[in-house]
Each structure stands twice: as structure tokens, then as C-alpha cells.
PDB file of C-alpha atoms in Angstrom:
ATOM      1  CA  PRO A   1      60.033 133.035 -24.107  1.00 42.00           C
ATOM      2  CA  ALA A   2      58.780 133.326 -20.689  1.00 38.00           C
ATOM      3  CA  PRO A   3      60.116 136.333 -18.621  1.00 37.00           C
ATOM      4  CA  ALA A   4      62.995 135.410 -16.220  1.00 39.00           C
ATOM      5  CA  VAL A   5      62.015 134.819 -12.823  1.00 34.00           C
ATOM      6  CA  PRO A   6      63.956 137.014 -10.286  1.00 35.00           C
ATOM      7  CA  GLU A   7      66.101 134.910  -8.125  1.00 37.00           C
ATOM      8  CA  ALA A   8      65.646 134.973  -4.481  1.00 37.00           C
ATOM      9  CA  PRO A   9      68.226 136.721  -2.134  1.00 41.00           C
ATOM     10  CA  GLN A  10      70.750 134.215  -1.210  1.00 44.00           C
ATOM     11  CA  THR A  11      72.724 133.866   2.303  1.00 45.00           C
ATOM     12  CA  ALA A  12      76.223 133.199   2.779  1.00 45.00           C
ATOM     13  CA  ALA A  13      75.578 129.470   2.736  1.00 44.00           C
ATOM     14  CA  GLY A  14      73.208 129.608  -0.520  1.00 44.00           C
ATOM     15  CA  ALA A  15      69.867 128.984   1.173  1.00 52.00           C
ATOM     16  CA  PRO A  16      67.243 131.773  -0.036  1.00 75.00           C
ATOM     17  CA  LEU A  17      66.293 134.384   2.465  1.00 90.00           C
ATOM     18  CA  GLN A  18      62.685 134.282   1.466  1.00 93.00           C
ATOM     19  CA  ALA A  19      61.892 131.795   4.193  1.00 94.00           C
ATOM     20  CA  ALA A  20      62.919 134.411   6.816  1.00 96.00           C
ATOM     21  CA  ARG A  21      61.269 137.443   5.130  1.00 96.00           C
ATOM     22  CA  PRO A  22      58.042 137.749   6.993  1.00 97.00           C
ATOM     23  CA  PHE A  23      59.821 137.302  10.044  1.00 98.00           C
ATOM     24  CA  LEU A  24      62.031 140.145   9.110  1.00 98.00           C
ATOM     25  CA  ASP A  25      59.179 142.316   8.037  1.00 97.00           C
ATOM     26  CA  ALA A  26      57.369 141.861  11.106  1.00 98.00           C
ATOM     27  CA  GLY A  27      60.553 142.605  13.088  1.00 98.00           C
ATOM     28  CA  ASP A  28      61.481 145.830  11.303  1.00 98.00           C
ATOM     29  CA  GLN A  29      57.904 147.026  11.996  1.00 98.00           C
ATOM     30  CA  ALA A  30      58.177 146.379  15.739  1.00 97.00           C
ATOM     31  CA  TYR A  31      61.728 147.732  15.732  1.00 96.00           C
ATOM     32  CA  ALA A  32      60.352 151.019  14.007  1.00 96.00           C
ATOM     33  CA  ALA A  33      57.712 151.036  16.833  1.00 96.00           C
ATOM     34  CA  PHE A  34      60.270 150.618  19.605  1.00 93.00           C
ATOM     35  CA  ASP A  35      58.558 147.431  20.395  1.00 94.00           C
ATOM     36  CA  SER A  36      61.943 145.385  21.419  1.00 92.00           C
ATOM     37  CA  LYS A  37      60.092 142.451  22.801  1.00 93.00           C
ATOM     38  CA  THR A  38      58.185 141.786  19.494  1.00 97.00           C
ATOM     39  CA  ALA A  39      61.124 142.844  17.344  1.00 97.00           C
ATOM     40  CA  LEU A  40      63.480 140.251  19.453  1.00 97.00           C
ATOM     41  CA  GLU A  41      60.861 137.411  19.014  1.00 98.00           C
ATOM     42  CA  GLN A  42      60.500 138.013  15.174  1.00 98.00           C
ATOM     43  CA  TYR A  43      64.193 138.156  14.508  1.00 98.00           C
ATOM     44  CA  ARG A  44      64.574 135.146  16.341  1.00 98.00           C
ATOM     45  CA  LYS A  45      62.057 133.305  14.127  1.00 98.00           C
ATOM     46  CA  ALA A  46      64.075 134.949  11.087  1.00 98.00           C
ATOM     47  CA  TRP A  47      67.324 133.663  12.398  1.00 97.00           C
ATOM     48  CA  GLU A  48      66.293 130.221  13.175  1.00 97.00           C
ATOM     49  CA  ALA A  49      64.600 130.104   9.598  1.00 96.00           C
ATOM     50  CA  VAL A  50      67.798 131.162   7.796  1.00 96.00           C
ATOM     51  CA  PRO A  51      70.655 131.018  10.391  1.00 94.00           C
ATOM     52  CA  ASP A  52      73.514 131.948   8.148  1.00 92.00           C
ATOM     53  CA  ALA A  53      72.208 135.184   6.471  1.00 95.00           C
ATOM     54  CA  TYR A  54      73.947 138.301   7.377  1.00 96.00           C
ATOM     55  CA  GLU A  55      70.581 140.368   7.780  1.00 96.00           C
ATOM     56  CA  THR A  56      68.968 137.507   9.871  1.00 97.00           C
ATOM     57  CA  ARG A  57      71.756 137.243  12.224  1.00 97.00           C
ATOM     58  CA  MET A  58      72.704 140.876  12.271  1.00 97.00           C
ATOM     59  CA  LYS A  59      69.203 141.824  13.336  1.00 98.00           C
ATOM     60  CA  TYR A  60      68.936 139.091  15.985  1.00 98.00           C
ATOM     61  CA  ALA A  61      72.102 140.019  17.524  1.00 98.00           C
ATOM     62  CA  ARG A  62      70.877 143.660  17.461  1.00 97.00           C
ATOM     63  CA  ALA A  63      67.706 143.052  19.053  1.00 97.00           C
ATOM     64  CA  LEU A  64      69.487 141.155  21.749  1.00 97.00           C
ATOM     65  CA  ASN A  65      71.459 143.903  22.494  1.00 96.00           C
ATOM     66  CA  ASP A  66      68.706 146.178  22.590  1.00 95.00           C
ATOM     67  CA  ALA A  67      66.281 144.024  24.843  1.00 95.00           C
ATOM     68  CA  GLY A  68      69.180 143.611  27.169  1.00 95.00           C
ATOM     69  CA  GLU A  69      69.541 147.535  27.286  1.00 94.00           C
ATOM     70  CA  GLU A  70      65.872 147.398  28.646  1.00 93.00           C
ATOM     71  CA  ALA A  71      66.005 144.373  30.895  1.00 93.00           C
ATOM     72  CA  LYS A  72      66.451 143.833  34.459  1.00 91.00           C
ATOM     73  CA  GLU A  73      69.807 142.762  35.928  1.00 87.00           C
ATOM     74  CA  GLU A  74      69.807 139.061  35.234  1.00 88.00           C
ATOM     75  CA  ALA A  75      67.833 138.880  32.347  1.00 94.00           C
ATOM     76  CA  ALA A  76      69.975 141.850  30.990  1.00 95.00           C
ATOM     77  CA  GLU A  77      73.297 139.897  31.489  1.00 95.00           C
ATOM     78  CA  THR A  78      71.713 136.692  29.687  1.00 96.00           C
ATOM     79  CA  LEU A  79      70.690 138.652  26.585  1.00 97.00           C
ATOM     80  CA  PHE A  80      73.922 140.497  26.427  1.00 96.00           C
ATOM     81  CA  ALA A  81      75.578 137.031  26.800  1.00 96.00           C
ATOM     82  CA  GLU A  82      73.597 135.784  23.624  1.00 97.00           C
ATOM     83  CA  ALA A  83      73.769 139.082  21.811  1.00 97.00           C
ATOM     84  CA  VAL A  84      77.969 138.489  22.384  1.00 97.00           C
ATOM     85  CA  ALA A  85      77.656 134.836  20.974  1.00 97.00           C
ATOM     86  CA  GLN A  86      75.628 135.966  17.994  1.00 97.00           C
ATOM     87  CA  ALA A  87      77.632 138.964  17.239  1.00 97.00           C
ATOM     88  CA  THR A  88      81.147 136.821  17.481  1.00 97.00           C
ATOM     89  CA  THR A  89      79.936 134.651  14.776  1.00 97.00           C
ATOM     90  CA  LEU A  90      78.366 137.302  12.831  1.00 97.00           C
ATOM     91  CA  HIS A  91      81.807 139.262  12.977  1.00 97.00           C
ATOM     92  CA  GLU A  92      83.667 135.743  12.044  1.00 97.00           C
ATOM     93  CA  LYS A  93      81.366 135.287   8.763  1.00 96.00           C
ATOM     94  CA  PHE A  94      81.495 138.694   7.900  1.00 97.00           C
ATOM     95  CA  PRO A  95      84.488 140.178   9.051  1.00 95.00           C
ATOM     96  CA  ASP A  96      84.233 143.217   6.503  1.00 96.00           C
ATOM     97  CA  LYS A  97      80.967 144.561   7.671  1.00 97.00           C
ATOM     98  CA  ALA A  98      81.016 147.654   9.842  1.00 97.00           C
ATOM     99  CA  GLU A  99      77.989 146.981  11.610  1.00 97.00           C
ATOM    100  CA  ALA A 100      79.309 143.257  12.602  1.00 97.00           C
ATOM    101  CA  CYS A 101      82.148 145.337  14.542  1.00 97.00           C
ATOM    102  CA  PHE A 102      79.945 147.447  15.883  1.00 97.00           C
ATOM    103  CA  LEU A 103      77.469 144.856  17.161  1.00 97.00           C
ATOM    104  CA  LEU A 104      80.238 142.676  18.657  1.00 97.00           C
ATOM    105  CA  GLY A 105      81.964 145.805  20.328  1.00 96.00           C
ATOM    106  CA  ALA A 106      78.572 147.151  21.785  1.00 95.00           C
ATOM    107  CA  ALA A 107      77.343 143.765  22.961  1.00 96.00           C
ATOM    108  CA  THR A 108      80.875 143.189  24.683  1.00 94.00           C
ATOM    109  CA  GLY A 109      80.838 146.351  26.235  1.00 92.00           C
ATOM    110  CA  ASN A 110      77.473 145.827  27.736  1.00 93.00           C
ATOM    111  CA  LEU A 111      78.153 142.454  29.097  1.00 93.00           C
ATOM    112  CA  ALA A 112      81.300 143.989  30.550  1.00 88.00           C
ATOM    113  CA  LEU A 113      79.189 145.841  32.829  1.00 87.00           C
ATOM    114  CA  PHE A 114      77.834 142.935  34.669  1.00 89.00           C
ATOM    115  CA  LYS A 115      81.585 141.632  35.421  1.00 84.00           C
ATOM    116  CA  GLY A 116      83.951 142.449  37.973  1.00 75.00           C
ATOM    117  CA  GLY A 117      87.729 143.063  37.804  1.00 70.00           C
ATOM    118  CA  SER A 118      89.831 141.072  35.559  1.00 70.00           C
ATOM    119  CA  LYS A 119      86.703 139.761  33.562  1.00 76.00           C
ATOM    120  CA  LYS A 120      85.601 143.237  32.962  1.00 73.00           C
ATOM    121  CA  VAL A 121      88.845 144.423  31.749  1.00 73.00           C
ATOM    122  CA  GLU A 122      89.482 141.268  29.788  1.00 75.00           C
ATOM    123  CA  LEU A 123      86.039 141.672  27.675  1.00 78.00           C
ATOM    124  CA  SER A 124      86.889 145.133  27.109  1.00 79.00           C
ATOM    125  CA  ARG A 125      90.295 145.026  25.767  1.00 77.00           C
ATOM    126  CA  ASN A 126      88.974 144.295  21.855  1.00 86.00           C
ATOM    127  CA  ILE A 127      86.219 147.155  21.786  1.00 90.00           C
ATOM    128  CA  GLU A 128      88.808 149.956  20.735  1.00 89.00           C
ATOM    129  CA  ALA A 129      89.954 147.636  17.941  1.00 90.00           C
ATOM    130  CA  LEU A 130      86.562 146.845  16.905  1.00 94.00           C
ATOM    131  CA  GLY A 131      85.513 150.362  17.061  1.00 94.00           C
ATOM    132  CA  LYS A 132      88.446 151.583  14.773  1.00 94.00           C
ATOM    133  CA  ARG A 133      88.038 148.550  12.322  1.00 96.00           C
ATOM    134  CA  CYS A 134      84.108 149.565  12.027  1.00 97.00           C
ATOM    135  CA  ILE A 135      85.308 153.248  11.189  1.00 97.00           C
ATOM    136  CA  GLU A 136      87.766 151.715   8.603  1.00 97.00           C
ATOM    137  CA  LEU A 137      85.458 150.004   7.017  1.00 97.00           C
ATOM    138  CA  ASP A 138      82.910 152.652   6.988  1.00 97.00           C
ATOM    139  CA  PRO A 139      84.046 156.254   7.896  1.00 97.00           C
ATOM    140  CA  ASN A 140      80.287 157.524   7.616  1.00 97.00           C
ATOM    141  CA  TYR A 141      79.055 155.086  10.193  1.00 96.00           C
ATOM    142  CA  SER A 142      78.051 157.133  13.039  1.00 97.00           C
ATOM    143  CA  GLN A 143      77.757 154.427  15.633  1.00 96.00           C
ATOM    144  CA  GLY A 144      81.381 153.109  15.328  1.00 96.00           C
ATOM    145  CA  TYR A 145      82.142 156.738  16.474  1.00 97.00           C
ATOM    146  CA  VAL A 146      79.672 156.498  19.414  1.00 96.00           C
ATOM    147  CA  MET A 147      81.200 153.076  20.439  1.00 94.00           C
ATOM    148  CA  LEU A 148      84.580 154.652  20.831  1.00 94.00           C
ATOM    149  CA  GLY A 149      83.267 157.995  22.533  1.00 95.00           C
ATOM    150  CA  ILE A 150      81.779 155.600  25.309  1.00 92.00           C
ATOM    151  CA  TYR A 151      84.850 153.242  25.411  1.00 89.00           C
ATOM    152  CA  TYR A 152      87.210 156.089  26.046  1.00 90.00           C
ATOM    153  CA  ARG A 153      84.974 157.788  28.403  1.00 90.00           C
ATOM    154  CA  GLU A 154      85.088 154.683  30.408  1.00 83.00           C
ATOM    155  CA  VAL A 155      88.590 153.941  30.090  1.00 80.00           C
ATOM    156  CA  ALA A 156      89.370 157.423  31.246  1.00 82.00           C
ATOM    157  CA  ASN A 157      87.240 157.050  34.254  1.00 81.00           C
ATOM    158  CA  LEU A 158      88.422 153.554  35.238  1.00 75.00           C
ATOM    159  CA  ASN A 159      89.366 153.373  39.011  1.00 74.00           C
ATOM    160  CA  TRP A 160      92.835 152.614  40.038  1.00 72.00           C
ATOM    161  CA  ALA A 161      92.038 148.871  41.151  1.00 72.00           C
ATOM    162  CA  LEU A 162      91.145 147.962  37.597  1.00 68.00           C
ATOM    163  CA  ARG A 163      93.913 149.767  36.236  1.00 68.00           C
ATOM    164  CA  VAL A 164      96.411 147.815  38.178  1.00 69.00           C
ATOM    165  CA  ILE A 165      94.675 144.538  37.270  1.00 66.00           C
ATOM    166  CA  ALA A 166      94.520 145.672  33.676  1.00 66.00           C
ATOM    167  CA  GLN A 167      98.325 146.407  33.938  1.00 67.00           C
ATOM    168  CA  ASN A 168      99.583 143.707  35.819  1.00 65.00           C
ATOM    169  CA  LEU A 169      97.621 140.637  34.709  1.00 61.00           C
ATOM    170  CA  LEU A 170      96.522 141.597  31.101  1.00 58.00           C
ATOM    171  CA  GLY A 171      99.227 143.756  29.800  1.00 65.00           C
ATOM    172  CA  GLY A 172      97.346 147.021  29.718  1.00 65.00           C
ATOM    173  CA  LEU A 173      94.415 148.624  28.158  1.00 67.00           C
ATOM    174  CA  PRO A 174      94.427 150.734  25.134  1.00 65.00           C
ATOM    175  CA  GLY A 175      94.522 154.679  26.144  1.00 73.00           C
ATOM    176  CA  GLY A 176      91.600 156.895  26.128  1.00 81.00           C
ATOM    177  CA  THR A 177      90.869 160.488  27.530  1.00 87.00           C
ATOM    178  CA  LEU A 178      87.628 162.374  28.145  1.00 91.00           C
ATOM    179  CA  GLU A 179      88.914 164.702  25.132  1.00 94.00           C
ATOM    180  CA  ASP A 180      89.275 161.489  22.896  1.00 94.00           C
ATOM    181  CA  SER A 181      85.735 160.540  24.112  1.00 94.00           C
ATOM    182  CA  GLU A 182      84.347 164.146  23.383  1.00 96.00           C
ATOM    183  CA  LYS A 183      85.974 164.068  19.840  1.00 97.00           C
ATOM    184  CA  MET A 184      84.427 160.733  19.026  1.00 96.00           C
ATOM    185  CA  LEU A 185      80.872 161.492  20.296  1.00 96.00           C
ATOM    186  CA  LYS A 186      80.910 164.898  18.471  1.00 97.00           C
ATOM    187  CA  LYS A 187      82.026 163.097  15.278  1.00 97.00           C
ATOM    188  CA  GLY A 188      79.149 160.421  15.567  1.00 97.00           C
ATOM    189  CA  SER A 189      76.569 162.980  16.280  1.00 96.00           C
ATOM    190  CA  GLU A 190      77.779 165.260  13.394  1.00 96.00           C
ATOM    191  CA  LEU A 191      77.242 162.062  11.280  1.00 96.00           C
ATOM    192  CA  ASP A 192      73.633 161.444  12.622  1.00 95.00           C
ATOM    193  CA  PRO A 193      72.199 164.276  14.470  1.00 92.00           C
ATOM    194  CA  THR A 194      69.028 162.277  15.079  1.00 88.00           C
TER     195      THR A 194
END
């Protein structure tokens, strides 16, 4: 008998991931070389080829968030908004993946920096829960701790006007101190010293 042919990796919807593989590989090379623009282009092509796969959507959302961190004001906000949309779908489709929780929290936090007043507070309300869920799913995933550390630092340094908005209009924000921030950041750096 003929040897069995290995089955192509499958997406959540059952379509083969092989159509996206050349774009994923090119994106991975660009990502490793810190070429965010090329990585984003390649991961977008991978996602367009196979939109329901965890790997294609995760890498595309991550590349959008990374490109937003390097972009100027208006372009950055647009990239973060698209990253939030992609990460939201990723989290809805794969709620038990730590990286999906992290990407949604990170992109949401970055987008919140471009918003003012109640919109900033509203966007940031779920970041702590996403960070905690990320750590619950994978206690060794360093970025979950880093996300919480940054979040706690931002909450601890929130100005009084935003605190009033959070309390009166939105029922408050989760607590967070600089000590909480330091503890989370220390744990994240212990898990991944690089």
C-alpha cells in the first residue's frame, strides 16, 4: 500500500492552513528581523487566505498592534482600532488561548491612550480581567504579567478627573497600586528575562 499522505493543518472552520503558509513564513522572517511593515503585509495576506485560522488571525492582530506602536498619531489609532477588532474576534473564537486574551488587552490598552475621558475609562475596564484570564490559562506566559503591571501602573497614576468619571458614570475601575504593578512586572521579567 502507498504511504499515508499527511493531512494539512486545519483551521477552526476546517479549511487547510497550507494556503496561508508562504505568507506566514515570510511574515515570521520579517517579524524576527523587526521589520514590522513587511510582517504586517505578509500576515494580512495570510489572514486573507485563511481568515478563520487561529495562527493567521493571531499573527495579524499582533502585527497590527506592533505597527501601531511604531506609527504616528492618526495612523497608530487606526491600526490599534483594527487590532482591537481582530483581537476581539480572535478572543471570541478562541477564548481559551492565553495569547488571545493578551492581544485583546494590549490592543485595547493602546487604543485607550488615544481616547479621552469616559471613552478611555470604558475601553480600559476589561484589561485587568483579560490579564488575569491570560495568567489563569497559562501561568508561564510572561506577557500576561507585563500587561497587568502596565495596567496597574496606569490605574495608580490616573488623574482625579478620570477617577470621578470612572466612579460616577461607569461604576469605578478595578483597583491597582504601584506595588501591584511592580510585582506583576517583576514576575513577567522573571519568566522571560529577555
